[in-house]
Amino acid sequence: INIDAEKQAERLLQDRAERDGLTKLLNRSAARKKTEEYLSRFRQGTSCALMIIDLDNFKQINDQHGHLFGDAVLTRTAREIEKLFRNQDIISRIGGDEFMVVMRGVADRGILKSRCQRLLQVLHNAFRSYKEQLPLSCSIGVAMSPEHGNTYYELFNHADQALYQAKAKGKGTFCFYDEVGDQFPEQKDR
């Protein structure tokens, strides 16, 4: 009985260490670890997509409505993201107003585009019921394995570059790494 209780307490502590305190999603390091494990387990022919999702102009929400409201927006955003993705996907808050999703086993660009469009729409409409409509939008950068890399760091960096391009296009949109244009050569090479 004591061993079972100890193991349960250990699992609870491990789960708390891997979770973001506010959103209860995986934290950055736990998501990185799970992604690395997935990529190494299926090294040959691993297909997945890593998406970095950044809330646009989130600082304005905090400044206009306060940090408690901002925390509520982050929590609601996390729930909306969870609803759109599968249990097998790795969903995390990687810091501030940034989230990451790794869709395992997905190689179809059409599915990814559809999911990005749906996420943009859902977050845009998520706060319309408030008395002061909240103009929430997000930008998304997408990198695919194996086309854009085979390691966590390659995929993350390439998704980050795609996110930079999405924001440069006017925010509220998404971009795949192979769409990063020549007008941002420093982004393509970094």
PDB file of C-alpha atoms in Angstrom:
ATOM      1  CA  ILE A   1       0.000   0.000   0.000  1.00  0.00           C
ATOM      2  CA  ASN A   2       2.830   2.421   0.874  1.00  0.00           C
ATOM      3  CA  ILE A   3       4.604   1.659  -2.406  1.00  0.00           C
ATOM      4  CA  ASP A   4       1.429   2.356  -4.398  1.00  0.00           C
ATOM      5  CA  ALA A   5       0.895   5.635  -2.556  1.00  0.00           C
ATOM      6  CA  GLU A   6       4.518   6.632  -3.151  1.00  0.00           C
ATOM      7  CA  LYS A   7       4.299   5.816  -6.848  1.00  0.00           C
ATOM      8  CA  GLN A   8       1.064   7.777  -7.165  1.00  0.00           C
ATOM      9  CA  ALA A   9       2.621  10.758  -5.361  1.00  0.00           C
ATOM     10  CA  GLU A  10       5.670  10.519  -7.627  1.00  0.00           C
ATOM     11  CA  ARG A  11       3.480  10.490 -10.756  1.00  0.00           C
ATOM     12  CA  LEU A  12       1.569  13.522  -9.458  1.00  0.00           C
ATOM     13  CA  LEU A  13       4.809  15.441  -8.845  1.00  0.00           C
ATOM     14  CA  GLN A  14       6.109  14.455 -12.287  1.00  0.00           C
ATOM     15  CA  ASP A  15       2.863  15.627 -13.914  1.00  0.00           C
ATOM     16  CA  ARG A  16       3.026  18.961 -12.065  1.00  0.00           C
ATOM     17  CA  ALA A  17       6.638  19.444 -13.150  1.00  0.00           C
ATOM     18  CA  GLU A  18       5.667  18.916 -16.801  1.00  0.00           C
ATOM     19  CA  ARG A  19       2.655  21.250 -16.805  1.00  0.00           C
ATOM     20  CA  ASP A  20       2.274  24.972 -17.230  1.00  0.00           C
ATOM     21  CA  GLY A  21       0.811  26.328 -13.996  1.00  0.00           C
ATOM     22  CA  LEU A  22      -1.790  28.545 -15.667  1.00  0.00           C
ATOM     23  CA  THR A  23      -3.086  26.550 -18.637  1.00  0.00           C
ATOM     24  CA  LYS A  24      -2.274  23.017 -17.424  1.00  0.00           C
ATOM     25  CA  LEU A  25      -0.862  22.267 -20.876  1.00  0.00           C
ATOM     26  CA  LEU A  26       2.579  20.728 -21.170  1.00  0.00           C
ATOM     27  CA  ASN A  27       5.355  23.209 -20.541  1.00  0.00           C
ATOM     28  CA  ARG A  28       8.116  23.949 -23.034  1.00  0.00           C
ATOM     29  CA  SER A  29      10.667  21.455 -21.744  1.00  0.00           C
ATOM     30  CA  ALA A  30       8.159  18.591 -21.426  1.00  0.00           C
ATOM     31  CA  ALA A  31       6.883  19.251 -24.958  1.00  0.00           C
ATOM     32  CA  ARG A  32      10.421  19.310 -26.307  1.00  0.00           C
ATOM     33  CA  LYS A  33      11.211  16.028 -24.572  1.00  0.00           C
ATOM     34  CA  LYS A  34       8.045  14.307 -25.856  1.00  0.00           C
ATOM     35  CA  THR A  35       8.695  15.581 -29.377  1.00  0.00           C
ATOM     36  CA  GLU A  36      12.300  14.377 -29.314  1.00  0.00           C
ATOM     37  CA  GLU A  37      11.146  10.956 -28.073  1.00  0.00           C
ATOM     38  CA  TYR A  38       8.578  10.747 -30.875  1.00  0.00           C
ATOM     39  CA  LEU A  39      11.085  11.759 -33.554  1.00  0.00           C
ATOM     40  CA  SER A  40      13.775   9.356 -32.312  1.00  0.00           C
ATOM     41  CA  ARG A  41      11.390   6.421 -31.945  1.00  0.00           C
ATOM     42  CA  PHE A  42      10.269   6.671 -35.540  1.00  0.00           C
ATOM     43  CA  ARG A  43      13.423   8.170 -37.057  1.00  0.00           C
ATOM     44  CA  GLN A  44      12.960   6.773 -40.567  1.00  0.00           C
ATOM     45  CA  GLY A  45      10.006   8.341 -42.319  1.00  0.00           C
ATOM     46  CA  THR A  46       8.605  10.195 -39.319  1.00  0.00           C
ATOM     47  CA  SER A  47       5.877  12.550 -40.395  1.00  0.00           C
ATOM     48  CA  CYS A  48       4.628  15.303 -38.169  1.00  0.00           C
ATOM     49  CA  ALA A  49       4.043  19.018 -38.167  1.00  0.00           C
ATOM     50  CA  LEU A  50       5.280  21.446 -35.535  1.00  0.00           C
ATOM     51  CA  MET A  51       3.194  24.600 -35.195  1.00  0.00           C
ATOM     52  CA  ILE A  52       4.079  27.660 -33.186  1.00  0.00           C
ATOM     53  CA  ILE A  53       0.996  29.730 -32.366  1.00  0.00           C
ATOM     54  CA  ASP A  54       1.472  33.304 -31.173  1.00  0.00           C
ATOM     55  CA  LEU A  55      -1.377  35.538 -30.019  1.00  0.00           C
ATOM     56  CA  ASP A  56      -1.258  38.836 -31.875  1.00  0.00           C
ATOM     57  CA  ASN A  57      -1.098  42.063 -29.853  1.00  0.00           C
ATOM     58  CA  PHE A  58      -1.553  40.229 -26.560  1.00  0.00           C
ATOM     59  CA  LYS A  59       0.229  43.010 -24.658  1.00  0.00           C
ATOM     60  CA  GLN A  60      -2.672  45.329 -25.547  1.00  0.00           C
ATOM     61  CA  ILE A  61      -5.126  42.910 -23.937  1.00  0.00           C
ATOM     62  CA  ASN A  62      -3.096  42.896 -20.727  1.00  0.00           C
ATOM     63  CA  ASP A  63      -2.685  46.679 -20.819  1.00  0.00           C
ATOM     64  CA  GLN A  64      -6.363  47.436 -21.501  1.00  0.00           C
ATOM     65  CA  HIS A  65      -8.036  44.730 -19.395  1.00  0.00           C
ATOM     66  CA  GLY A  66      -5.451  43.754 -16.793  1.00  0.00           C
ATOM     67  CA  HIS A  67      -3.317  40.687 -16.243  1.00  0.00           C
ATOM     68  CA  LEU A  68      -6.072  38.606 -14.630  1.00  0.00           C
ATOM     69  CA  PHE A  69      -8.171  39.007 -17.750  1.00  0.00           C
ATOM     70  CA  GLY A  70      -5.095  38.252 -19.835  1.00  0.00           C
ATOM     71  CA  ASP A  71      -4.637  35.026 -17.851  1.00  0.00           C
ATOM     72  CA  ALA A  72      -8.272  34.124 -18.561  1.00  0.00           C
ATOM     73  CA  VAL A  73      -7.658  34.708 -22.285  1.00  0.00           C
ATOM     74  CA  LEU A  74      -4.605  32.425 -22.195  1.00  0.00           C
ATOM     75  CA  THR A  75      -6.556  29.724 -20.355  1.00  0.00           C
ATOM     76  CA  ARG A  76      -9.480  29.929 -22.790  1.00  0.00           C
ATOM     77  CA  THR A  77      -7.067  29.887 -25.722  1.00  0.00           C
ATOM     78  CA  ALA A  78      -5.454  26.717 -24.346  1.00  0.00           C
ATOM     79  CA  ARG A  79      -8.876  25.032 -24.090  1.00  0.00           C
ATOM     80  CA  GLU A  80      -9.787  26.034 -27.648  1.00  0.00           C
ATOM     81  CA  ILE A  81      -6.485  24.677 -28.967  1.00  0.00           C
ATOM     82  CA  GLU A  82      -7.011  21.412 -27.073  1.00  0.00           C
ATOM     83  CA  LYS A  83     -10.463  21.009 -28.665  1.00  0.00           C
ATOM     84  CA  LEU A  84      -9.049  21.333 -32.192  1.00  0.00           C
ATOM     85  CA  PHE A  85      -6.315  18.741 -31.882  1.00  0.00           C
ATOM     86  CA  ARG A  86      -6.161  15.039 -31.115  1.00  0.00           C
ATOM     87  CA  ASN A  87      -5.181  13.381 -27.827  1.00  0.00           C
ATOM     88  CA  GLN A  88      -2.077  11.965 -29.498  1.00  0.00           C
ATOM     89  CA  ASP A  89      -0.838  15.442 -30.474  1.00  0.00           C
ATOM     90  CA  ILE A  90       1.630  17.266 -28.232  1.00  0.00           C
ATOM     91  CA  ILE A  91       0.019  20.510 -27.075  1.00  0.00           C
ATOM     92  CA  SER A  92       1.939  22.988 -24.949  1.00  0.00           C
ATOM     93  CA  ARG A  93       2.342  26.544 -23.798  1.00  0.00           C
ATOM     94  CA  ILE A  94       5.930  27.443 -24.556  1.00  0.00           C
ATOM     95  CA  GLY A  95       5.932  30.852 -22.911  1.00  0.00           C
ATOM     96  CA  GLY A  96       3.966  34.062 -22.520  1.00  0.00           C
ATOM     97  CA  ASP A  97       1.372  34.091 -25.275  1.00  0.00           C
ATOM     98  CA  GLU A  98       2.980  31.351 -27.388  1.00  0.00           C
ATOM     99  CA  PHE A  99       1.734  27.821 -27.805  1.00  0.00           C
ATOM    100  CA  MET A 100       3.119  24.832 -29.681  1.00  0.00           C
ATOM    101  CA  VAL A 101       1.358  21.853 -31.227  1.00  0.00           C
ATOM    102  CA  VAL A 102       3.071  18.814 -32.700  1.00  0.00           C
ATOM    103  CA  MET A 103       0.648  16.874 -34.864  1.00  0.00           C
ATOM    104  CA  ARG A 104       1.970  13.321 -34.949  1.00  0.00           C
ATOM    105  CA  GLY A 105       1.723  11.261 -38.115  1.00  0.00           C
ATOM    106  CA  VAL A 106       0.413  14.088 -40.299  1.00  0.00           C
ATOM    107  CA  ALA A 107       2.029  14.630 -43.696  1.00  0.00           C
ATOM    108  CA  ASP A 108      -0.928  16.086 -45.607  1.00  0.00           C
ATOM    109  CA  ARG A 109      -0.492  19.825 -46.140  1.00  0.00           C
ATOM    110  CA  GLY A 110      -4.226  20.165 -46.857  1.00  0.00           C
ATOM    111  CA  ILE A 111      -5.089  18.840 -43.395  1.00  0.00           C
ATOM    112  CA  LEU A 112      -2.592  21.236 -41.821  1.00  0.00           C
ATOM    113  CA  LYS A 113      -3.916  24.238 -43.761  1.00  0.00           C
ATOM    114  CA  SER A 114      -7.460  23.345 -42.769  1.00  0.00           C
ATOM    115  CA  ARG A 115      -6.476  23.035 -39.107  1.00  0.00           C
ATOM    116  CA  CYS A 116      -4.645  26.381 -39.185  1.00  0.00           C
ATOM    117  CA  GLN A 117      -7.631  28.114 -40.822  1.00  0.00           C
ATOM    118  CA  ARG A 118      -9.977  26.589 -38.258  1.00  0.00           C
ATOM    119  CA  LEU A 119      -7.743  27.718 -35.378  1.00  0.00           C
ATOM    120  CA  LEU A 120      -7.593  31.276 -36.730  1.00  0.00           C
ATOM    121  CA  GLN A 121     -11.396  31.311 -37.005  1.00  0.00           C
ATOM    122  CA  VAL A 122     -12.035  29.789 -33.570  1.00  0.00           C
ATOM    123  CA  LEU A 123      -9.717  32.204 -31.766  1.00  0.00           C
ATOM    124  CA  HIS A 124     -11.108  35.173 -33.682  1.00  0.00           C
ATOM    125  CA  ASN A 125     -14.639  34.247 -32.535  1.00  0.00           C
ATOM    126  CA  ALA A 126     -13.777  33.022 -29.026  1.00  0.00           C
ATOM    127  CA  PHE A 127     -14.361  36.336 -27.272  1.00  0.00           C
ATOM    128  CA  ARG A 128     -17.156  37.868 -29.339  1.00  0.00           C
ATOM    129  CA  SER A 129     -19.720  37.344 -26.569  1.00  0.00           C
ATOM    130  CA  TYR A 130     -18.008  39.839 -24.252  1.00  0.00           C
ATOM    131  CA  LYS A 131     -19.594  43.289 -24.014  1.00  0.00           C
ATOM    132  CA  GLU A 132     -16.459  44.770 -25.569  1.00  0.00           C
ATOM    133  CA  GLN A 133     -15.546  42.476 -28.445  1.00  0.00           C
ATOM    134  CA  LEU A 134     -11.983  41.352 -28.055  1.00  0.00           C
ATOM    135  CA  PRO A 135     -10.090  41.446 -31.342  1.00  0.00           C
ATOM    136  CA  LEU A 136      -8.108  38.286 -30.688  1.00  0.00           C
ATOM    137  CA  SER A 137      -6.100  36.828 -33.503  1.00  0.00           C
ATOM    138  CA  CYS A 138      -3.055  34.647 -33.801  1.00  0.00           C
ATOM    139  CA  SER A 139      -0.244  33.960 -36.205  1.00  0.00           C
ATOM    140  CA  ILE A 140       1.009  30.441 -36.895  1.00  0.00           C
ATOM    141  CA  GLY A 141       4.320  29.130 -38.193  1.00  0.00           C
ATOM    142  CA  VAL A 142       4.426  25.539 -39.465  1.00  0.00           C
ATOM    143  CA  ALA A 143       7.341  23.185 -40.137  1.00  0.00           C
ATOM    144  CA  MET A 144       6.857  19.630 -41.362  1.00  0.00           C
ATOM    145  CA  SER A 145       8.974  16.535 -40.875  1.00  0.00           C
ATOM    146  CA  PRO A 146      10.774  15.258 -42.836  1.00  0.00           C
ATOM    147  CA  GLU A 147      10.578  18.091 -45.431  1.00  0.00           C
ATOM    148  CA  HIS A 148      11.689  20.891 -43.102  1.00  0.00           C
ATOM    149  CA  GLY A 149      13.818  18.893 -40.668  1.00  0.00           C
ATOM    150  CA  ASN A 150      14.126  15.722 -38.646  1.00  0.00           C
ATOM    151  CA  THR A 151      15.035  17.052 -35.212  1.00  0.00           C
ATOM    152  CA  TYR A 152      13.119  19.080 -32.677  1.00  0.00           C
ATOM    153  CA  TYR A 153      15.524  21.996 -33.020  1.00  0.00           C
ATOM    154  CA  GLU A 154      15.316  22.071 -36.822  1.00  0.00           C
ATOM    155  CA  LEU A 155      11.528  21.922 -36.784  1.00  0.00           C
ATOM    156  CA  PHE A 156      11.190  24.481 -33.993  1.00  0.00           C
ATOM    157  CA  ASN A 157      13.579  26.941 -35.638  1.00  0.00           C
ATOM    158  CA  HIS A 158      11.906  26.545 -39.019  1.00  0.00           C
ATOM    159  CA  ALA A 159       8.414  26.964 -37.519  1.00  0.00           C
ATOM    160  CA  ASP A 160       9.701  30.063 -35.714  1.00  0.00           C
ATOM    161  CA  GLN A 161      10.955  31.503 -39.017  1.00  0.00           C
ATOM    162  CA  ALA A 162       7.598  30.739 -40.620  1.00  0.00           C
ATOM    163  CA  LEU A 163       5.863  32.486 -37.696  1.00  0.00           C
ATOM    164  CA  TYR A 164       8.039  35.555 -38.267  1.00  0.00           C
ATOM    165  CA  GLN A 165       6.943  35.532 -41.938  1.00  0.00           C
ATOM    166  CA  ALA A 166       3.255  35.128 -40.963  1.00  0.00           C
ATOM    167  CA  LYS A 167       3.491  38.169 -38.692  1.00  0.00           C
ATOM    168  CA  ALA A 168       5.243  40.124 -41.443  1.00  0.00           C
ATOM    169  CA  LYS A 169       2.351  39.303 -43.810  1.00  0.00           C
ATOM    170  CA  GLY A 170      -0.015  41.147 -41.485  1.00  0.00           C
ATOM    171  CA  LYS A 171      -0.763  38.839 -38.553  1.00  0.00           C
ATOM    172  CA  GLY A 172      -3.876  36.699 -38.223  1.00  0.00           C
ATOM    173  CA  THR A 173      -2.483  34.221 -40.732  1.00  0.00           C
ATOM    174  CA  PHE A 174      -0.220  31.202 -41.057  1.00  0.00           C
ATOM    175  CA  CYS A 175       2.873  30.307 -43.029  1.00  0.00           C
ATOM    176  CA  PHE A 176       4.763  27.111 -43.804  1.00  0.00           C
ATOM    177  CA  TYR A 177       8.549  27.150 -43.593  1.00  0.00           C
ATOM    178  CA  ASP A 178       9.002  26.591 -47.322  1.00  0.00           C
ATOM    179  CA  GLU A 179       6.968  29.774 -47.933  1.00  0.00           C
ATOM    180  CA  VAL A 180       9.505  31.945 -46.087  1.00  0.00           C
ATOM    181  CA  GLY A 181      10.448  34.395 -48.784  1.00  0.00           C
ATOM    182  CA  ASP A 182      13.746  35.753 -49.962  1.00  0.00           C
ATOM    183  CA  GLN A 183      12.831  39.159 -48.574  1.00  0.00           C
ATOM    184  CA  PHE A 184      13.803  37.730 -45.172  1.00  0.00           C
ATOM    185  CA  PRO A 185      17.091  35.937 -46.004  1.00  0.00           C
ATOM    186  CA  GLU A 186      18.401  36.379 -42.471  1.00  0.00           C
ATOM    187  CA  GLN A 187      15.409  34.374 -41.251  1.00  0.00           C
ATOM    188  CA  LYS A 188      15.891  31.561 -43.770  1.00  0.00           C
ATOM    189  CA  ASP A 189      19.547  31.104 -42.785  1.00  0.00           C
ATOM    190  CA  ARG A 190      19.425  31.423 -39.022  1.00  0.00           C
TER     191      ARG A 190
END
